[in-house]
Every structure is written in C-alpha cells, then in structure tokens.
PDB file of C-alpha atoms in Angstrom:
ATOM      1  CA  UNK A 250     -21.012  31.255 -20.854  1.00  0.00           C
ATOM      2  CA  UNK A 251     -20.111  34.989 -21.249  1.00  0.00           C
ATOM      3  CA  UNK A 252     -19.381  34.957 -25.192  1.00  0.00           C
ATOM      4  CA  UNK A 253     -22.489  32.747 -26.339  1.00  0.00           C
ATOM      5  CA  UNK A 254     -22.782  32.504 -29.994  1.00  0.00           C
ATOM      6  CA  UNK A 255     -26.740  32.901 -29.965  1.00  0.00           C
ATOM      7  CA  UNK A 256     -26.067  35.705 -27.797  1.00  0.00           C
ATOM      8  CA  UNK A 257     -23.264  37.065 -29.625  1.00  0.00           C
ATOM      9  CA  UNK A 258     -25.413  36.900 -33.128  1.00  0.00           C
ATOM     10  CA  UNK A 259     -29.150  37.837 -31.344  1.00  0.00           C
ATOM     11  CA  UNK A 260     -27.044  41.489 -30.097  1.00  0.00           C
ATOM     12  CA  UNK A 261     -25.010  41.696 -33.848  1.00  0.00           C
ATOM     13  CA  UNK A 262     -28.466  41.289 -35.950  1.00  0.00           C
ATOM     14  CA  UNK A 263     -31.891  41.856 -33.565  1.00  0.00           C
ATOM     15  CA  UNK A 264     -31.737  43.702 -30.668  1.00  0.00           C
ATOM     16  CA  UNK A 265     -30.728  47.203 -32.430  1.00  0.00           C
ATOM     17  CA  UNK A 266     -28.909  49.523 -34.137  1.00  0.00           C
ATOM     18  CA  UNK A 267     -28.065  52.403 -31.799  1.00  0.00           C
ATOM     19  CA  UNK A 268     -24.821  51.639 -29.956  1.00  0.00           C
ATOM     20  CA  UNK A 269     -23.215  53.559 -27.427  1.00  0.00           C
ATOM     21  CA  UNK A 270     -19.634  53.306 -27.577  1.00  0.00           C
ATOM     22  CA  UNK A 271     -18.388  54.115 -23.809  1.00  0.00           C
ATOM     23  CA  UNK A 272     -14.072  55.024 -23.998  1.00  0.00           C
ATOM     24  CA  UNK A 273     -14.596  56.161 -27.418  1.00  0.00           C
ATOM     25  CA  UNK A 274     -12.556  59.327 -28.216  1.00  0.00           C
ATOM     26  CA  UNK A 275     -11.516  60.657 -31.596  1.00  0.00           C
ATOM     27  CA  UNK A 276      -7.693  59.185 -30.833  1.00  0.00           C
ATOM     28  CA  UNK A 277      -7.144  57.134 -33.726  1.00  0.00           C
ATOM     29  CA  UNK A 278      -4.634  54.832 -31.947  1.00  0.00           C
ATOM     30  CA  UNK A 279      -7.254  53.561 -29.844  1.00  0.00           C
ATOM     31  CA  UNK A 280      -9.362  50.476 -30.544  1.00  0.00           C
ATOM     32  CA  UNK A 281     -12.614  52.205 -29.746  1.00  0.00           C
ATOM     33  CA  UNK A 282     -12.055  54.364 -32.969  1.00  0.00           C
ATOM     34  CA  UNK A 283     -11.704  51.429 -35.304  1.00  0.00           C
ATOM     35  CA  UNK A 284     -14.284  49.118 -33.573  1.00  0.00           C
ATOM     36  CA  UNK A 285     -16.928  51.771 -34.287  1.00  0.00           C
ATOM     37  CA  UNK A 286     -15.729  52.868 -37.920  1.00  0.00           C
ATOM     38  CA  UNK A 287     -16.220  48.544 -38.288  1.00  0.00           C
ATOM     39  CA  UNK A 288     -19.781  49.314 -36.642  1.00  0.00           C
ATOM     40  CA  UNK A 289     -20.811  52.364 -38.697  1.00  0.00           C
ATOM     41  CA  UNK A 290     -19.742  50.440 -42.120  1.00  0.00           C
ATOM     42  CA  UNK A 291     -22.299  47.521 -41.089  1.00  0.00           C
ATOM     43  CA  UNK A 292     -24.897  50.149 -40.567  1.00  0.00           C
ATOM     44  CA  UNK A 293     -24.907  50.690 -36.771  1.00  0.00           C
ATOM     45  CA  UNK A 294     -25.476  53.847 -35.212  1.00  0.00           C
ATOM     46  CA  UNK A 295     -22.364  54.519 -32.752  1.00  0.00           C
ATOM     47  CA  UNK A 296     -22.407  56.731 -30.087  1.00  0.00           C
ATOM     48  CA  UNK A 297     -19.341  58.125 -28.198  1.00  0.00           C
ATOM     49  CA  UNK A 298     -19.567  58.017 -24.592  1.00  0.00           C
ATOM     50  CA  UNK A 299     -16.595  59.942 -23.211  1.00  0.00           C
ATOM     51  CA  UNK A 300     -15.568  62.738 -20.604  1.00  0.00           C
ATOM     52  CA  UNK A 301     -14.509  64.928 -23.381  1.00  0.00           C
ATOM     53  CA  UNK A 302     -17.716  64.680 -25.251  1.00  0.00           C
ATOM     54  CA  UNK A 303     -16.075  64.752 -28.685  1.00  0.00           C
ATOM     55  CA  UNK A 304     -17.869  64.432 -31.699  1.00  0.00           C
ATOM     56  CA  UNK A 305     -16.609  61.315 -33.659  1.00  0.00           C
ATOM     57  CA  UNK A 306     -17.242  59.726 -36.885  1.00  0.00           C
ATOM     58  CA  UNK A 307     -19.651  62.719 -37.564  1.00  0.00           C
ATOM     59  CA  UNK A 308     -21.542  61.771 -34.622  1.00  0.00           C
ATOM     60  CA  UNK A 309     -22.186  63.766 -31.476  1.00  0.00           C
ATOM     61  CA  UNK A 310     -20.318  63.017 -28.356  1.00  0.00           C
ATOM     62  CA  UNK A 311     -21.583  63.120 -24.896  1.00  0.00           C
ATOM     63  CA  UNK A 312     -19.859  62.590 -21.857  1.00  0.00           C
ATOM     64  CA  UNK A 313     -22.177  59.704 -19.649  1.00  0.00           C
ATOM     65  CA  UNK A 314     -24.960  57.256 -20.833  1.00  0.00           C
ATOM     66  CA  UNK A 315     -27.302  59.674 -18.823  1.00  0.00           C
ATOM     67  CA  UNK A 316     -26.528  62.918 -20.255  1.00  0.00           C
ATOM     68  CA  UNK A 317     -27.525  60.804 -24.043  1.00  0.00           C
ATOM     69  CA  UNK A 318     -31.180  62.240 -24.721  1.00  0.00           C
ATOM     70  CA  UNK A 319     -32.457  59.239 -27.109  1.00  0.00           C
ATOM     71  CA  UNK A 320     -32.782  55.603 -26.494  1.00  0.00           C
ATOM     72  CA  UNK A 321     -29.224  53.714 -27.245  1.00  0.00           C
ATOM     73  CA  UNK A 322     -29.949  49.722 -27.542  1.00  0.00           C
ATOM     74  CA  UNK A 323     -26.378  48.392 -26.852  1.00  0.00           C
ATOM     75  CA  UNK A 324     -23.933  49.541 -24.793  1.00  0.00           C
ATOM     76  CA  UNK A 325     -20.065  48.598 -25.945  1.00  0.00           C
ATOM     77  CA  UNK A 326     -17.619  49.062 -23.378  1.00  0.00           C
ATOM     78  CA  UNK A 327     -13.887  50.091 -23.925  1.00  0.00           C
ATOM     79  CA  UNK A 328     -13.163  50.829 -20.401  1.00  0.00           C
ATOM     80  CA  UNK A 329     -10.749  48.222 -17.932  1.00  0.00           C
ATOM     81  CA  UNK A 330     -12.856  45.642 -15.839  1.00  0.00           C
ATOM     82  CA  UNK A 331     -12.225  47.372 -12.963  1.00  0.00           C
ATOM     83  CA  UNK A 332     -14.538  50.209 -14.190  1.00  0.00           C
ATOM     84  CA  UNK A 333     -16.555  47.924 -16.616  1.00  0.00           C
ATOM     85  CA  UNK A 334     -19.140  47.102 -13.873  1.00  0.00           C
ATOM     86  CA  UNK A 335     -20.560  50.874 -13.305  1.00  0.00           C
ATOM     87  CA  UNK A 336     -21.288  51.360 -17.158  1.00  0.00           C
ATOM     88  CA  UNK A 337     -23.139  47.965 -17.086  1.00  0.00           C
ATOM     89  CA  UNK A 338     -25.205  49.225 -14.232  1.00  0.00           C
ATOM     90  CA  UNK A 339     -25.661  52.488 -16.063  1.00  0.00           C
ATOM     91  CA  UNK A 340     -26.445  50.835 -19.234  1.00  0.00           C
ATOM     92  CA  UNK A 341     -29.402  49.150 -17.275  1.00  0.00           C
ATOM     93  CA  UNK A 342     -30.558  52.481 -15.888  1.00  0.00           C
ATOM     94  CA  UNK A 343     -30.441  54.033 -19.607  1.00  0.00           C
ATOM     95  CA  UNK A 344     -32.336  51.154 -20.628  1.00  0.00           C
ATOM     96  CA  UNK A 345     -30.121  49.383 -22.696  1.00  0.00           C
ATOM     97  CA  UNK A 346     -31.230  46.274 -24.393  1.00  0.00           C
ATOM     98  CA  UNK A 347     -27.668  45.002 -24.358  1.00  0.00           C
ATOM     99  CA  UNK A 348     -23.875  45.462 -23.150  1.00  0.00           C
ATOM    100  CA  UNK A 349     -20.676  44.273 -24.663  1.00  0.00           C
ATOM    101  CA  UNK A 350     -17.882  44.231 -22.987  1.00  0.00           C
ATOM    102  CA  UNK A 351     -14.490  44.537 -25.255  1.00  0.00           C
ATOM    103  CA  UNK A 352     -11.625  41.892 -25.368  1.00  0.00           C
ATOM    104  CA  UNK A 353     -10.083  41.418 -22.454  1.00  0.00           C
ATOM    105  CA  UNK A 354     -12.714  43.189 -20.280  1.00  0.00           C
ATOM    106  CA  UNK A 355     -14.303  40.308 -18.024  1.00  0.00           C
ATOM    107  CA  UNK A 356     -16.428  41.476 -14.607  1.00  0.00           C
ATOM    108  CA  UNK A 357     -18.495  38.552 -13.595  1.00  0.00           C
ATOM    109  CA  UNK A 358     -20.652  40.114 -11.093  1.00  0.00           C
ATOM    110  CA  UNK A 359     -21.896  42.479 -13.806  1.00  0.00           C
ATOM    111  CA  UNK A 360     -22.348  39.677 -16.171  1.00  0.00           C
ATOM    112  CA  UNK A 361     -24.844  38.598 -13.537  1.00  0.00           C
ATOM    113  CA  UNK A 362     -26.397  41.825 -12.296  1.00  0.00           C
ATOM    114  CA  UNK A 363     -27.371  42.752 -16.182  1.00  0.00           C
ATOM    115  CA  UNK A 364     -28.444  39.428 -16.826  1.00  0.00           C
ATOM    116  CA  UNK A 365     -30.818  39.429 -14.117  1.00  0.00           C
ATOM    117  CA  UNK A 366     -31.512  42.776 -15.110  1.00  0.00           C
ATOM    118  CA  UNK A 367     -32.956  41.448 -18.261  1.00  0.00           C
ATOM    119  CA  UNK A 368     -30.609  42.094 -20.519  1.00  0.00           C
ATOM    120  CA  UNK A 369     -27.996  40.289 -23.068  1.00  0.00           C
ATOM    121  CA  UNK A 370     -24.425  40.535 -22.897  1.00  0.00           C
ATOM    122  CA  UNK A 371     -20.969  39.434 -24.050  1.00  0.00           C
ATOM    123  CA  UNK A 372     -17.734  40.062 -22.539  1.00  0.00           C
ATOM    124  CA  UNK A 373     -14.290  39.686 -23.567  1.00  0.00           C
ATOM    125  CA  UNK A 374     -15.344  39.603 -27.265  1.00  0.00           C
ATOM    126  CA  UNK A 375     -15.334  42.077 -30.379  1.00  0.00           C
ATOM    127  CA  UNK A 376     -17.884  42.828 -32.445  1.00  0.00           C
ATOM    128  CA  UNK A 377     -15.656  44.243 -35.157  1.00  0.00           C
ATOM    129  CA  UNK A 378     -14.442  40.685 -35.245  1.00  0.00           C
ATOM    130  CA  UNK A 379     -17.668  38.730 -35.266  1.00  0.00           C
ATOM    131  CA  UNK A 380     -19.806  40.922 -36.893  1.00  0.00           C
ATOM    132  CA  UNK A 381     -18.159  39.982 -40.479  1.00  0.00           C
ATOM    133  CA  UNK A 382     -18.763  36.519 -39.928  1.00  0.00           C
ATOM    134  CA  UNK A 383     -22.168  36.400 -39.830  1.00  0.00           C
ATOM    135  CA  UNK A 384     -22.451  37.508 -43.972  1.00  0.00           C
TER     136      UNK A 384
END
C-alpha cells in the first residue's frame, strides 16, 4: 500500500524536481550522500536538510524544512521512524507535494496523516533504486 508503483513513478517523473533531502550531511559514508548524488545525476534539485546546515553537492544547506525560503516539492527522509513522523508533518506545513520515506523507515500514522493531507508518499523505498528503472 505504502510503496505503490503509480505512486512511486507519479513522485520519480511529475510531481517535481526540487527535493529536500532531510539527514543529509556532507559524510560520505552515509546513504543520504549517495541517494542525492543518484538524484542530482537524473536532474533533481536536492536540498540538504540538516542541523549543521552544510552545503552539499554545491548546494546550500539549511537546518529545518521551515528555515528553506523557496518551495521544495518532495520531501526524502533519512531520519529513523521514530522521528520520520515530525518531518512528514513538517513537509505538509512547507507545502510539500510529496514525502519519501527511505528503506527501512515505515511510520504508518504518518503515511495516513500526509495522505489525508493531500499528499503522495512512499515509505520504506529508494529512489536511487527505482528511479533508474523507469528509462
């Protein structure tokens, strides 16, 4: 229900190309780093959303959704379930058209609160993984 291939392919290829990366710091080791270099080579627009505000992949860092000062259409989230349900409810204040939530990152209750909200979402998928397949 939560990794629907319309869904999946409707965030990948319509709903934008400004994507706020939430967890994404310029530590190389960490999957947020390679998941947006795979974003930025299939023409998104990545955004990193961490405390440290770090530029990253030559692209300005800030540290919340709110303190970003332009429109961001999906919202990718490299954070641990636990936490994974306040970004989704940011990302509907920021007025995100979508959220993706990273492998392994599953809240249920936000699935339904941003749904409701309007918006589309995956969880527990990776769009550095499906995003190839659909060329």
């Amino acid at each position: 229900m939560y990794d629907d291939e319309a869904t999946i392919r409707r965030i990948l290829t319509e709903v934008g190309d400004t994507w706020a990366v939430v967890g994404l710091s310029s530590n190389r080791r960490r999957a947020a780093y390679g998941v947006a270099q795979v974003l930025q080579r299939y023409g998104k627009r990545i955004v990193p959303v961490h405390p440290k505000a770090e530029t990253v992949h030559g692209e300005q860092g800030y540290a919340s959704l709110a303190d970003i000062p332009f429109d961001v259409d999906v919202v990718d989230v490299f954070v641990n379930s636990e936490l994974a349900g306040a970004v989704a409810d940011d990302a509907v204040s920021k007025g995100a058209r979508a959220v993706w939530f990273q492998l392994d990152v599953v809240d249920e209750t936000a699935y339904e609160r941003t749904r409701t909200a309007g918006l589309d979402m995956v969880m527990d998928r990776c769009p550095a993984i499906e995003i190839p397949l659909l060329t």
